[in-house]
mmCIF file with all atom_site columns, C-alpha atoms in Angstrom:
data_model
loop_
_atom_site.group_PDB
_atom_site.id
_atom_site.type_symbol
_atom_site.label_atom_id
_atom_site.label_alt_id
_atom_site.label_comp_id
_atom_site.label_asym_id
_atom_site.label_entity_id
_atom_site.label_seq_id
_atom_site.pdbx_PDB_ins_code
_atom_site.Cartn_x
_atom_site.Cartn_y
_atom_site.Cartn_z
_atom_site.occupancy
_atom_site.B_iso_or_equiv
_atom_site.pdbx_formal_charge
_atom_site.auth_seq_id
_atom_site.auth_comp_id
_atom_site.auth_asym_id
_atom_site.auth_atom_id
_atom_site.pdbx_PDB_model_num
ATOM 1   C CA . UNK A 1 1   ? 0.000   0.000  0.000   1.00 0.00 ? 26  UNK A CA 1
ATOM 2   C CA . UNK A 1 2   ? 0.887   3.658  -0.146  1.00 0.00 ? 27  UNK A CA 1
ATOM 3   C CA . UNK A 1 3   ? 3.302   4.984  2.457   1.00 0.00 ? 28  UNK A CA 1
ATOM 4   C CA . UNK A 1 4   ? 5.457   7.986  3.346   1.00 0.00 ? 29  UNK A CA 1
ATOM 5   C CA . UNK A 1 5   ? 8.754   7.875  5.219   1.00 0.00 ? 30  UNK A CA 1
ATOM 6   C CA . UNK A 1 6   ? 10.409  10.945 6.735   1.00 0.00 ? 31  UNK A CA 1
ATOM 7   C CA . UNK A 1 7   ? 13.724  11.391 8.380   1.00 0.00 ? 32  UNK A CA 1
ATOM 8   C CA . UNK A 1 8   ? 13.743  10.985 12.123  1.00 0.00 ? 33  UNK A CA 1
ATOM 9   C CA . UNK A 1 9   ? 13.810  14.073 14.253  1.00 0.00 ? 34  UNK A CA 1
ATOM 10  C CA . UNK A 1 10  ? 14.299  16.204 16.082  1.00 0.00 ? 35  UNK A CA 1
ATOM 11  C CA . UNK A 1 11  ? 16.394  18.365 13.808  1.00 0.00 ? 36  UNK A CA 1
ATOM 12  C CA . UNK A 1 12  ? 18.181  21.168 15.640  1.00 0.00 ? 37  UNK A CA 1
ATOM 13  C CA . UNK A 1 13  ? 19.737  24.012 13.658  1.00 0.00 ? 38  UNK A CA 1
ATOM 14  C CA . UNK A 1 14  ? 21.127  27.428 14.296  1.00 0.00 ? 39  UNK A CA 1
ATOM 15  C CA . UNK A 1 15  ? 19.406  30.436 12.772  1.00 0.00 ? 40  UNK A CA 1
ATOM 16  C CA . UNK A 1 16  ? 20.361  31.016 9.095   1.00 0.00 ? 41  UNK A CA 1
ATOM 17  C CA . UNK A 1 17  ? 21.447  27.397 8.633   1.00 0.00 ? 42  UNK A CA 1
ATOM 18  C CA . UNK A 1 18  ? 20.394  25.340 5.606   1.00 0.00 ? 43  UNK A CA 1
ATOM 19  C CA . UNK A 1 19  ? 17.554  22.907 6.140   1.00 0.00 ? 44  UNK A CA 1
ATOM 20  C CA . UNK A 1 20  ? 16.821  19.600 4.465   1.00 0.00 ? 45  UNK A CA 1
ATOM 21  C CA . UNK A 1 21  ? 14.130  17.219 5.652   1.00 0.00 ? 46  UNK A CA 1
ATOM 22  C CA . UNK A 1 22  ? 14.061  14.014 3.653   1.00 0.00 ? 47  UNK A CA 1
ATOM 23  C CA . UNK A 1 23  ? 10.838  12.405 2.491   1.00 0.00 ? 48  UNK A CA 1
ATOM 24  C CA . UNK A 1 24  ? 10.386  9.316  0.334   1.00 0.00 ? 49  UNK A CA 1
ATOM 25  C CA . UNK A 1 25  ? 7.169   7.657  -0.703  1.00 0.00 ? 50  UNK A CA 1
ATOM 26  C CA . UNK A 1 26  ? 5.666   4.471  -2.065  1.00 0.00 ? 51  UNK A CA 1
ATOM 27  C CA . UNK A 1 27  ? 2.548   4.706  -4.211  1.00 0.00 ? 52  UNK A CA 1
ATOM 28  C CA . UNK A 1 28  ? 0.774   2.516  -6.723  1.00 0.00 ? 53  UNK A CA 1
ATOM 29  C CA . UNK A 1 29  ? -0.273  5.346  -9.001  1.00 0.00 ? 54  UNK A CA 1
ATOM 30  C CA . UNK A 1 30  ? 0.680   8.952  -9.641  1.00 0.00 ? 55  UNK A CA 1
ATOM 31  C CA . UNK A 1 31  ? 0.352   10.717 -6.321  1.00 0.00 ? 56  UNK A CA 1
ATOM 32  C CA . UNK A 1 32  ? 0.194   14.352 -5.429  1.00 0.00 ? 57  UNK A CA 1
ATOM 33  C CA . UNK A 1 33  ? 2.715   15.281 -2.742  1.00 0.00 ? 58  UNK A CA 1
ATOM 34  C CA . UNK A 1 34  ? 2.375   17.735 0.116   1.00 0.00 ? 59  UNK A CA 1
ATOM 35  C CA . UNK A 1 35  ? 4.284   19.280 2.982   1.00 0.00 ? 60  UNK A CA 1
ATOM 36  C CA . UNK A 1 36  ? 2.250   20.384 5.963   1.00 0.00 ? 61  UNK A CA 1
ATOM 37  C CA . UNK A 1 37  ? 3.546   22.334 8.961   1.00 0.00 ? 62  UNK A CA 1
ATOM 38  C CA . UNK A 1 38  ? 2.232   22.312 12.512  1.00 0.00 ? 63  UNK A CA 1
ATOM 39  C CA . UNK A 1 39  ? 3.211   25.174 14.796  1.00 0.00 ? 64  UNK A CA 1
ATOM 40  C CA . UNK A 1 40  ? 2.969   24.612 18.563  1.00 0.00 ? 65  UNK A CA 1
ATOM 41  C CA . UNK A 1 41  ? -0.619  24.408 19.754  1.00 0.00 ? 66  UNK A CA 1
ATOM 42  C CA . UNK A 1 42  ? -2.110  24.654 16.270  1.00 0.00 ? 67  UNK A CA 1
ATOM 43  C CA . UNK A 1 43  ? -3.548  22.418 13.576  1.00 0.00 ? 68  UNK A CA 1
ATOM 44  C CA . UNK A 1 44  ? -1.665  21.415 10.461  1.00 0.00 ? 69  UNK A CA 1
ATOM 45  C CA . UNK A 1 45  ? -1.541  23.824 7.557   1.00 0.00 ? 70  UNK A CA 1
ATOM 46  C CA . UNK A 1 46  ? -0.396  23.351 4.013   1.00 0.00 ? 71  UNK A CA 1
ATOM 47  C CA . UNK A 1 47  ? 3.127   24.583 3.360   1.00 0.00 ? 72  UNK A CA 1
ATOM 48  C CA . UNK A 1 48  ? 3.499   23.556 -0.294  1.00 0.00 ? 73  UNK A CA 1
ATOM 49  C CA . UNK A 1 49  ? 2.475   20.888 -2.766  1.00 0.00 ? 74  UNK A CA 1
ATOM 50  C CA . UNK A 1 50  ? 3.349   19.376 -6.148  1.00 0.00 ? 75  UNK A CA 1
ATOM 51  C CA . UNK A 1 51  ? 0.966   17.431 -8.318  1.00 0.00 ? 76  UNK A CA 1
ATOM 52  C CA . UNK A 1 52  ? 3.195   15.848 -10.973 1.00 0.00 ? 77  UNK A CA 1
ATOM 53  C CA . UNK A 1 53  ? 6.754   14.734 -11.553 1.00 0.00 ? 78  UNK A CA 1
ATOM 54  C CA . UNK A 1 54  ? 9.409   17.480 -11.689 1.00 0.00 ? 79  UNK A CA 1
ATOM 55  C CA . UNK A 1 55  ? 7.027   20.056 -10.258 1.00 0.00 ? 80  UNK A CA 1
ATOM 56  C CA . UNK A 1 56  ? 8.541   22.289 -7.606  1.00 0.00 ? 81  UNK A CA 1
ATOM 57  C CA . UNK A 1 57  ? 6.385   23.524 -4.778  1.00 0.00 ? 82  UNK A CA 1
ATOM 58  C CA . UNK A 1 58  ? 7.495   26.626 -2.915  1.00 0.00 ? 83  UNK A CA 1
ATOM 59  C CA . UNK A 1 59  ? 6.242   28.875 -0.139  1.00 0.00 ? 84  UNK A CA 1
ATOM 60  C CA . UNK A 1 60  ? 7.782   31.103 2.541   1.00 0.00 ? 85  UNK A CA 1
ATOM 61  C CA . UNK A 1 61  ? 11.291  30.279 1.345   1.00 0.00 ? 86  UNK A CA 1
ATOM 62  C CA . UNK A 1 62  ? 10.681  26.524 1.507   1.00 0.00 ? 87  UNK A CA 1
ATOM 63  C CA . UNK A 1 63  ? 10.986  24.385 -1.617  1.00 0.00 ? 88  UNK A CA 1
ATOM 64  C CA . UNK A 1 64  ? 10.460  20.750 -2.551  1.00 0.00 ? 89  UNK A CA 1
ATOM 65  C CA . UNK A 1 65  ? 10.760  19.046 -5.941  1.00 0.00 ? 90  UNK A CA 1
ATOM 66  C CA . UNK A 1 66  ? 8.706   16.013 -6.938  1.00 0.00 ? 91  UNK A CA 1
ATOM 67  C CA . UNK A 1 67  ? 11.298  13.411 -8.015  1.00 0.00 ? 92  UNK A CA 1
ATOM 68  C CA . UNK A 1 68  ? 9.585   10.402 -9.542  1.00 0.00 ? 93  UNK A CA 1
ATOM 69  C CA . UNK A 1 69  ? 12.829  8.594  -10.325 1.00 0.00 ? 94  UNK A CA 1
ATOM 70  C CA . UNK A 1 70  ? 13.879  8.583  -6.674  1.00 0.00 ? 95  UNK A CA 1
ATOM 71  C CA . UNK A 1 71  ? 10.326  8.672  -5.245  1.00 0.00 ? 96  UNK A CA 1
ATOM 72  C CA . UNK A 1 72  ? 11.301  11.621 -3.089  1.00 0.00 ? 97  UNK A CA 1
ATOM 73  C CA . UNK A 1 73  ? 9.991   15.043 -2.076  1.00 0.00 ? 98  UNK A CA 1
ATOM 74  C CA . UNK A 1 74  ? 12.667  16.533 0.167   1.00 0.00 ? 99  UNK A CA 1
ATOM 75  C CA . UNK A 1 75  ? 11.944  19.832 1.883   1.00 0.00 ? 100 UNK A CA 1
ATOM 76  C CA . UNK A 1 76  ? 14.628  22.529 1.780   1.00 0.00 ? 101 UNK A CA 1
ATOM 77  C CA . UNK A 1 77  ? 15.128  26.063 2.991   1.00 0.00 ? 102 UNK A CA 1
ATOM 78  C CA . UNK A 1 78  ? 18.248  28.111 2.497   1.00 0.00 ? 103 UNK A CA 1
ATOM 79  C CA . UNK A 1 79  ? 18.183  30.051 5.772   1.00 0.00 ? 104 UNK A CA 1
ATOM 80  C CA . UNK A 1 80  ? 15.968  29.015 8.656   1.00 0.00 ? 105 UNK A CA 1
ATOM 81  C CA . UNK A 1 81  ? 14.577  31.347 11.290  1.00 0.00 ? 106 UNK A CA 1
ATOM 82  C CA . UNK A 1 82  ? 13.537  30.732 14.870  1.00 0.00 ? 107 UNK A CA 1
ATOM 83  C CA . UNK A 1 83  ? 9.932   31.159 13.718  1.00 0.00 ? 108 UNK A CA 1
ATOM 84  C CA . UNK A 1 84  ? 10.320  28.052 11.502  1.00 0.00 ? 109 UNK A CA 1
ATOM 85  C CA . UNK A 1 85  ? 10.447  25.857 14.602  1.00 0.00 ? 110 UNK A CA 1
ATOM 86  C CA . UNK A 1 86  ? 7.563   23.441 14.119  1.00 0.00 ? 111 UNK A CA 1
ATOM 87  C CA . UNK A 1 87  ? 6.687   19.882 13.139  1.00 0.00 ? 112 UNK A CA 1
ATOM 88  C CA . UNK A 1 88  ? 6.790   19.164 9.400   1.00 0.00 ? 113 UNK A CA 1
ATOM 89  C CA . UNK A 1 89  ? 4.712   16.404 7.790   1.00 0.00 ? 114 UNK A CA 1
ATOM 90  C CA . UNK A 1 90  ? 5.190   14.952 4.339   1.00 0.00 ? 115 UNK A CA 1
ATOM 91  C CA . UNK A 1 91  ? 2.045   13.470 2.784   1.00 0.00 ? 116 UNK A CA 1
ATOM 92  C CA . UNK A 1 92  ? 0.684   11.983 -0.421  1.00 0.00 ? 117 UNK A CA 1
ATOM 93  C CA . UNK A 1 93  ? -2.682  11.598 -2.090  1.00 0.00 ? 118 UNK A CA 1
ATOM 94  C CA . UNK A 1 94  ? -3.011  8.877  -4.682  1.00 0.00 ? 119 UNK A CA 1
ATOM 95  C CA . UNK A 1 95  ? -5.682  9.133  -7.380  1.00 0.00 ? 120 UNK A CA 1
ATOM 96  C CA . UNK A 1 96  ? -5.596  5.401  -7.970  1.00 0.00 ? 121 UNK A CA 1
ATOM 97  C CA . UNK A 1 97  ? -5.991  4.506  -4.352  1.00 0.00 ? 122 UNK A CA 1
ATOM 98  C CA . UNK A 1 98  ? -9.254  2.986  -3.261  1.00 0.00 ? 123 UNK A CA 1
ATOM 99  C CA . UNK A 1 99  ? -9.481  5.802  -0.770  1.00 0.00 ? 124 UNK A CA 1
ATOM 100 C CA . UNK A 1 100 ? -9.300  8.785  -3.070  1.00 0.00 ? 125 UNK A CA 1
ATOM 101 C CA . UNK A 1 101 ? -9.272  12.022 -1.132  1.00 0.00 ? 126 UNK A CA 1
ATOM 102 C CA . UNK A 1 102 ? -7.397  10.529 1.801   1.00 0.00 ? 127 UNK A CA 1
ATOM 103 C CA . UNK A 1 103 ? -3.923  11.779 2.694   1.00 0.00 ? 128 UNK A CA 1
ATOM 104 C CA . UNK A 1 104 ? -1.181  9.382  3.769   1.00 0.00 ? 129 UNK A CA 1
ATOM 105 C CA . UNK A 1 105 ? 1.067   11.195 6.255   1.00 0.00 ? 130 UNK A CA 1
ATOM 106 C CA . UNK A 1 106 ? 4.615   10.545 7.322   1.00 0.00 ? 131 UNK A CA 1
ATOM 107 C CA . UNK A 1 107 ? 5.403   10.461 11.005  1.00 0.00 ? 132 UNK A CA 1
ATOM 108 C CA . UNK A 1 108 ? 6.453   14.104 11.189  1.00 0.00 ? 133 UNK A CA 1
ATOM 109 C CA . UNK A 1 109 ? 9.846   15.720 11.779  1.00 0.00 ? 134 UNK A CA 1
ATOM 110 C CA . UNK A 1 110 ? 10.349  18.228 14.561  1.00 0.00 ? 135 UNK A CA 1
ATOM 111 C CA . UNK A 1 111 ? 12.525  21.202 13.679  1.00 0.00 ? 136 UNK A CA 1
ATOM 112 C CA . UNK A 1 112 ? 14.012  23.359 16.398  1.00 0.00 ? 137 UNK A CA 1
ATOM 113 C CA . UNK A 1 113 ? 15.883  26.490 15.376  1.00 0.00 ? 138 UNK A CA 1
ATOM 114 C CA . UNK A 1 114 ? 18.089  28.170 17.960  1.00 0.00 ? 139 UNK A CA 1
ATOM 115 C CA . UNK A 1 115 ? 19.013  31.852 17.836  1.00 0.00 ? 140 UNK A CA 1
ATOM 116 C CA . UNK B 2 1   ? -14.098 32.168 5.299   1.00 0.00 ? 24  UNK B CA 1
ATOM 117 C CA . UNK B 2 2   ? -13.729 31.337 8.993   1.00 0.00 ? 25  UNK B CA 1
ATOM 118 C CA . UNK B 2 3   ? -11.945 28.080 8.317   1.00 0.00 ? 26  UNK B CA 1
ATOM 119 C CA . UNK B 2 4   ? -12.715 24.785 10.006  1.00 0.00 ? 27  UNK B CA 1
ATOM 120 C CA . UNK B 2 5   ? -14.316 25.367 13.388  1.00 0.00 ? 28  UNK B CA 1
ATOM 121 C CA . UNK B 2 6   ? -14.009 22.916 16.245  1.00 0.00 ? 29  UNK B CA 1
ATOM 122 C CA . UNK B 2 7   ? -15.554 22.941 19.682  1.00 0.00 ? 30  UNK B CA 1
ATOM 123 C CA . UNK B 2 8   ? -14.775 22.729 22.453  1.00 0.00 ? 31  UNK B CA 1
ATOM 124 C CA . UNK B 2 9   ? -11.098 23.716 22.260  1.00 0.00 ? 32  UNK B CA 1
ATOM 125 C CA . UNK B 2 10  ? -10.347 22.020 25.550  1.00 0.00 ? 33  UNK B CA 1
ATOM 126 C CA . UNK B 2 11  ? -12.224 19.286 27.363  1.00 0.00 ? 34  UNK B CA 1
ATOM 127 C CA . UNK B 2 12  ? -11.451 17.720 30.711  1.00 0.00 ? 35  UNK B CA 1
ATOM 128 C CA . UNK B 2 13  ? -13.631 14.851 31.781  1.00 0.00 ? 36  UNK B CA 1
ATOM 129 C CA . UNK B 2 14  ? -13.609 11.849 34.039  1.00 0.00 ? 37  UNK B CA 1
ATOM 130 C CA . UNK B 2 15  ? -13.253 8.271  32.935  1.00 0.00 ? 38  UNK B CA 1
ATOM 131 C CA . UNK B 2 16  ? -16.585 6.763  31.943  1.00 0.00 ? 39  UNK B CA 1
ATOM 132 C CA . UNK B 2 17  ? -18.177 10.014 30.839  1.00 0.00 ? 40  UNK B CA 1
ATOM 133 C CA . UNK B 2 18  ? -19.471 10.656 27.343  1.00 0.00 ? 41  UNK B CA 1
ATOM 134 C CA . UNK B 2 19  ? -17.516 13.151 25.271  1.00 0.00 ? 42  UNK B CA 1
ATOM 135 C CA . UNK B 2 20  ? -18.791 14.847 22.116  1.00 0.00 ? 43  UNK B CA 1
ATOM 136 C CA . UNK B 2 21  ? -16.494 16.786 19.820  1.00 0.00 ? 44  UNK B CA 1
ATOM 137 C CA . UNK B 2 22  ? -17.940 19.046 17.148  1.00 0.00 ? 45  UNK B CA 1
ATOM 138 C CA . UNK B 2 23  ? -16.759 20.245 13.788  1.00 0.00 ? 46  UNK B CA 1
ATOM 139 C CA . UNK B 2 24  ? -18.005 22.695 11.203  1.00 0.00 ? 47  UNK B CA 1
ATOM 140 C CA . UNK B 2 25  ? -16.163 22.260 7.888   1.00 0.00 ? 48  UNK B CA 1
ATOM 141 C CA . UNK B 2 26  ? -15.466 24.975 5.367   1.00 0.00 ? 49  UNK B CA 1
ATOM 142 C CA . UNK B 2 27  ? -18.565 25.695 3.327   1.00 0.00 ? 50  UNK B CA 1
ATOM 143 C CA . UNK B 2 28  ? -18.580 23.870 -0.005  1.00 0.00 ? 51  UNK B CA 1
ATOM 144 C CA . UNK B 2 29  ? -16.067 21.226 0.991   1.00 0.00 ? 52  UNK B CA 1
ATOM 145 C CA . UNK B 2 30  ? -17.052 17.667 0.129   1.00 0.00 ? 53  UNK B CA 1
ATOM 146 C CA . UNK B 2 31  ? -14.688 15.770 2.408   1.00 0.00 ? 54  UNK B CA 1
ATOM 147 C CA . UNK B 2 32  ? -14.437 15.794 6.190   1.00 0.00 ? 55  UNK B CA 1
ATOM 148 C CA . UNK B 2 33  ? -11.740 14.016 8.187   1.00 0.00 ? 56  UNK B CA 1
ATOM 149 C CA . UNK B 2 34  ? -11.290 13.253 11.881  1.00 0.00 ? 57  UNK B CA 1
ATOM 150 C CA . UNK B 2 35  ? -7.736  12.743 13.175  1.00 0.00 ? 58  UNK B CA 1
ATOM 151 C CA . UNK B 2 36  ? -6.227  11.988 16.551  1.00 0.00 ? 59  UNK B CA 1
ATOM 152 C CA . UNK B 2 37  ? -2.734  13.090 17.555  1.00 0.00 ? 60  UNK B CA 1
ATOM 153 C CA . UNK B 2 38  ? -0.692  11.775 20.476  1.00 0.00 ? 61  UNK B CA 1
ATOM 154 C CA . UNK B 2 39  ? 2.989   11.770 21.288  1.00 0.00 ? 62  UNK B CA 1
ATOM 155 C CA . UNK B 2 40  ? 3.119   7.989  21.219  1.00 0.00 ? 63  UNK B CA 1
ATOM 156 C CA . UNK B 2 41  ? 1.159   7.287  18.040  1.00 0.00 ? 64  UNK B CA 1
ATOM 157 C CA . UNK B 2 42  ? 1.546   10.494 16.085  1.00 0.00 ? 65  UNK B CA 1
ATOM 158 C CA . UNK B 2 43  ? -1.228  11.604 13.720  1.00 0.00 ? 66  UNK B CA 1
ATOM 159 C CA . UNK B 2 44  ? -3.896  8.969  13.038  1.00 0.00 ? 67  UNK B CA 1
ATOM 160 C CA . UNK B 2 45  ? -6.842  9.187  10.667  1.00 0.00 ? 68  UNK B CA 1
ATOM 161 C CA . UNK B 2 46  ? -9.930  7.946  12.485  1.00 0.00 ? 69  UNK B CA 1
ATOM 162 C CA . UNK B 2 47  ? -12.678 8.310  9.877   1.00 0.00 ? 70  UNK B CA 1
ATOM 163 C CA . UNK B 2 48  ? -13.562 10.370 6.858   1.00 0.00 ? 71  UNK B CA 1
ATOM 164 C CA . UNK B 2 49  ? -16.732 11.354 5.037   1.00 0.00 ? 72  UNK B CA 1
ATOM 165 C CA . UNK B 2 50  ? -17.508 12.246 1.453   1.00 0.00 ? 73  UNK B CA 1
ATOM 166 C CA . UNK B 2 51  ? -20.754 14.153 0.905   1.00 0.00 ? 74  UNK B CA 1
ATOM 167 C CA . UNK B 2 52  ? -21.832 13.265 4.460   1.00 0.00 ? 75  UNK B CA 1
ATOM 168 C CA . UNK B 2 53  ? -21.332 9.530  3.908   1.00 0.00 ? 76  UNK B CA 1
ATOM 169 C CA . UNK B 2 54  ? -18.653 7.669  5.911   1.00 0.00 ? 77  UNK B CA 1
ATOM 170 C CA . UNK B 2 55  ? -16.082 6.267  3.475   1.00 0.00 ? 78  UNK B CA 1
ATOM 171 C CA . UNK B 2 56  ? -13.459 4.710  5.691   1.00 0.00 ? 79  UNK B CA 1
ATOM 172 C CA . UNK B 2 57  ? -13.779 4.170  9.438   1.00 0.00 ? 80  UNK B CA 1
ATOM 173 C CA . UNK B 2 58  ? -10.984 1.627  9.746   1.00 0.00 ? 81  UNK B CA 1
ATOM 174 C CA . UNK B 2 59  ? -9.050  3.979  11.987  1.00 0.00 ? 82  UNK B CA 1
ATOM 175 C CA . UNK B 2 60  ? -11.731 4.174  14.657  1.00 0.00 ? 83  UNK B CA 1
ATOM 176 C CA . UNK B 2 61  ? -10.085 2.476  17.629  1.00 0.00 ? 84  UNK B CA 1
ATOM 177 C CA . UNK B 2 62  ? -13.092 0.600  18.957  1.00 0.00 ? 85  UNK B CA 1
ATOM 178 C CA . UNK B 2 63  ? -16.838 0.645  19.400  1.00 0.00 ? 86  UNK B CA 1
ATOM 179 C CA . UNK B 2 64  ? -16.606 3.342  22.030  1.00 0.00 ? 87  UNK B CA 1
ATOM 180 C CA . UNK B 2 65  ? -15.940 5.781  19.196  1.00 0.00 ? 88  UNK B CA 1
ATOM 181 C CA . UNK B 2 66  ? -18.628 6.897  16.775  1.00 0.00 ? 89  UNK B CA 1
ATOM 182 C CA . UNK B 2 67  ? -18.877 9.711  14.245  1.00 0.00 ? 90  UNK B CA 1
ATOM 183 C CA . UNK B 2 68  ? -21.777 11.263 12.401  1.00 0.00 ? 91  UNK B CA 1
ATOM 184 C CA . UNK B 2 69  ? -22.274 13.860 9.755   1.00 0.00 ? 92  UNK B CA 1
ATOM 185 C CA . UNK B 2 70  ? -25.986 14.709 9.650   1.00 0.00 ? 93  UNK B CA 1
ATOM 186 C CA . UNK B 2 71  ? -25.491 17.490 7.104   1.00 0.00 ? 94  UNK B CA 1
ATOM 187 C CA . UNK B 2 72  ? -22.796 19.195 5.054   1.00 0.00 ? 95  UNK B CA 1
ATOM 188 C CA . UNK B 2 73  ? -21.996 21.754 7.738   1.00 0.00 ? 96  UNK B CA 1
ATOM 189 C CA . UNK B 2 74  ? -21.708 19.687 10.885  1.00 0.00 ? 97  UNK B CA 1
ATOM 190 C CA . UNK B 2 75  ? -20.033 16.573 12.214  1.00 0.00 ? 98  UNK B CA 1
ATOM 191 C CA . UNK B 2 76  ? -19.584 15.016 15.627  1.00 0.00 ? 99  UNK B CA 1
ATOM 192 C CA . UNK B 2 77  ? -17.139 12.543 17.102  1.00 0.00 ? 100 UNK B CA 1
ATOM 193 C CA . UNK B 2 78  ? -18.413 10.839 20.217  1.00 0.00 ? 101 UNK B CA 1
ATOM 194 C CA . UNK B 2 79  ? -16.563 8.750  22.770  1.00 0.00 ? 102 UNK B CA 1
ATOM 195 C CA . UNK B 2 80  ? -18.713 6.729  25.153  1.00 0.00 ? 103 UNK B CA 1
ATOM 196 C CA . UNK B 2 81  ? -17.486 5.734  27.654  1.00 0.00 ? 104 UNK B CA 1
ATOM 197 C CA . UNK B 2 82  ? -14.249 7.692  27.685  1.00 0.00 ? 105 UNK B CA 1
ATOM 198 C CA . UNK B 2 83  ? -10.990 6.253  29.038  1.00 0.00 ? 106 UNK B CA 1
ATOM 199 C CA . UNK B 2 84  ? -7.689  7.901  30.036  1.00 0.00 ? 107 UNK B CA 1
ATOM 200 C CA . UNK B 2 85  ? -5.972  6.464  26.939  1.00 0.00 ? 108 UNK B CA 1
ATOM 201 C CA . UNK B 2 86  ? -8.331  8.549  24.803  1.00 0.00 ? 109 UNK B CA 1
ATOM 202 C CA . UNK B 2 87  ? -6.509  11.678 25.970  1.00 0.00 ? 110 UNK B CA 1
ATOM 203 C CA . UNK B 2 88  ? -5.191  13.338 22.812  1.00 0.00 ? 111 UNK B CA 1
ATOM 204 C CA . UNK B 2 89  ? -5.692  16.250 20.468  1.00 0.00 ? 112 UNK B CA 1
ATOM 205 C CA . UNK B 2 90  ? -8.508  15.598 18.003  1.00 0.00 ? 113 UNK B CA 1
ATOM 206 C CA . UNK B 2 91  ? -8.429  17.435 14.690  1.00 0.00 ? 114 UNK B CA 1
ATOM 207 C CA . UNK B 2 92  ? -11.121 17.894 12.124  1.00 0.00 ? 115 UNK B CA 1
ATOM 208 C CA . UNK B 2 93  ? -10.169 18.747 8.539   1.00 0.00 ? 116 UNK B CA 1
ATOM 209 C CA . UNK B 2 94  ? -12.072 19.366 5.327   1.00 0.00 ? 117 UNK B CA 1
ATOM 210 C CA . UNK B 2 95  ? -11.260 19.533 1.637   1.00 0.00 ? 118 UNK B CA 1
ATOM 211 C CA . UNK B 2 96  ? -12.802 19.927 -1.761  1.00 0.00 ? 119 UNK B CA 1
ATOM 212 C CA . UNK B 2 97  ? -13.246 16.784 -3.825  1.00 0.00 ? 120 UNK B CA 1
ATOM 213 C CA . UNK B 2 98  ? -10.284 15.528 -5.792  1.00 0.00 ? 121 UNK B CA 1
ATOM 214 C CA . UNK B 2 99  ? -7.034  13.878 -4.912  1.00 0.00 ? 122 UNK B CA 1
ATOM 215 C CA . UNK B 2 100 ? -4.953  17.011 -5.443  1.00 0.00 ? 123 UNK B CA 1
ATOM 216 C CA . UNK B 2 101 ? -6.880  19.085 -2.981  1.00 0.00 ? 124 UNK B CA 1
ATOM 217 C CA . UNK B 2 102 ? -5.511  20.608 0.189   1.00 0.00 ? 125 UNK B CA 1
ATOM 218 C CA . UNK B 2 103 ? -6.926  19.549 3.534   1.00 0.00 ? 126 UNK B CA 1
ATOM 219 C CA . UNK B 2 104 ? -7.705  22.441 5.870   1.00 0.00 ? 127 UNK B CA 1
ATOM 220 C CA . UNK B 2 105 ? -7.345  21.628 9.533   1.00 0.00 ? 128 UNK B CA 1
ATOM 221 C CA . UNK B 2 106 ? -9.207  23.044 12.477  1.00 0.00 ? 129 UNK B CA 1
ATOM 222 C CA . UNK B 2 107 ? -7.405  24.193 15.630  1.00 0.00 ? 130 UNK B CA 1
ATOM 223 C CA . UNK B 2 108 ? -8.103  20.907 17.402  1.00 0.00 ? 131 UNK B CA 1
ATOM 224 C CA . UNK B 2 109 ? -9.792  19.826 20.614  1.00 0.00 ? 132 UNK B CA 1
ATOM 225 C CA . UNK B 2 110 ? -7.430  18.934 23.430  1.00 0.00 ? 133 UNK B CA 1
ATOM 226 C CA . UNK B 2 111 ? -9.079  16.142 25.413  1.00 0.00 ? 134 UNK B CA 1
ATOM 227 C CA . UNK B 2 112 ? -7.941  15.026 28.838  1.00 0.00 ? 135 UNK B CA 1
ATOM 228 C CA . UNK B 2 113 ? -9.677  12.059 30.438  1.00 0.00 ? 136 UNK B CA 1
ATOM 229 C CA . UNK B 2 114 ? -8.880  11.679 34.129  1.00 0.00 ? 137 UNK B CA 1
#
């Protein structure tokens, strides 16, 4: 079945450091891929998405490229800020899944940015 | 739009009591999802609806949990009787139809069962 695997956290960085959070997926069809972010005490919110191979999603300085050949959707940011401290979830939605409309989430990666 | 609305935001109850969580999805959204989040188990999908019809309830932990969606603008998740292991944050989310669509999450209900 479909699945998403993220790198284990927590990830601790200093302000202005480069961020990469790895995400790989397994899907039977042609999934759409998402990154969601959860700030402390809040619900998840969409950070960016990509709907087909080689698409790049971007938002708030974050980027991720849909790599079909490596089944990956790694999240990157060139210079993190303290305000980026949150939990990041990679997710997929598969149009050929029997449960269309459902998101498959990874386990989440906690990012802590220190000043 | 006000976004997904959940109530109550916090609930403290005693073991054995009935708990009802409420959700109002974004107007026009066809899908509604109930999730549970704990430190131990992470984010779990409990059940989801399409056009008010339950599609997949395989994530509902046991018969003590039930969910309804009587109309397009309201859903409830009920736990009866509640147990301490049900303590978690419960999120409701909604989305438009289609596999590429974004899910919009509510702020969550933090439940503590003593």
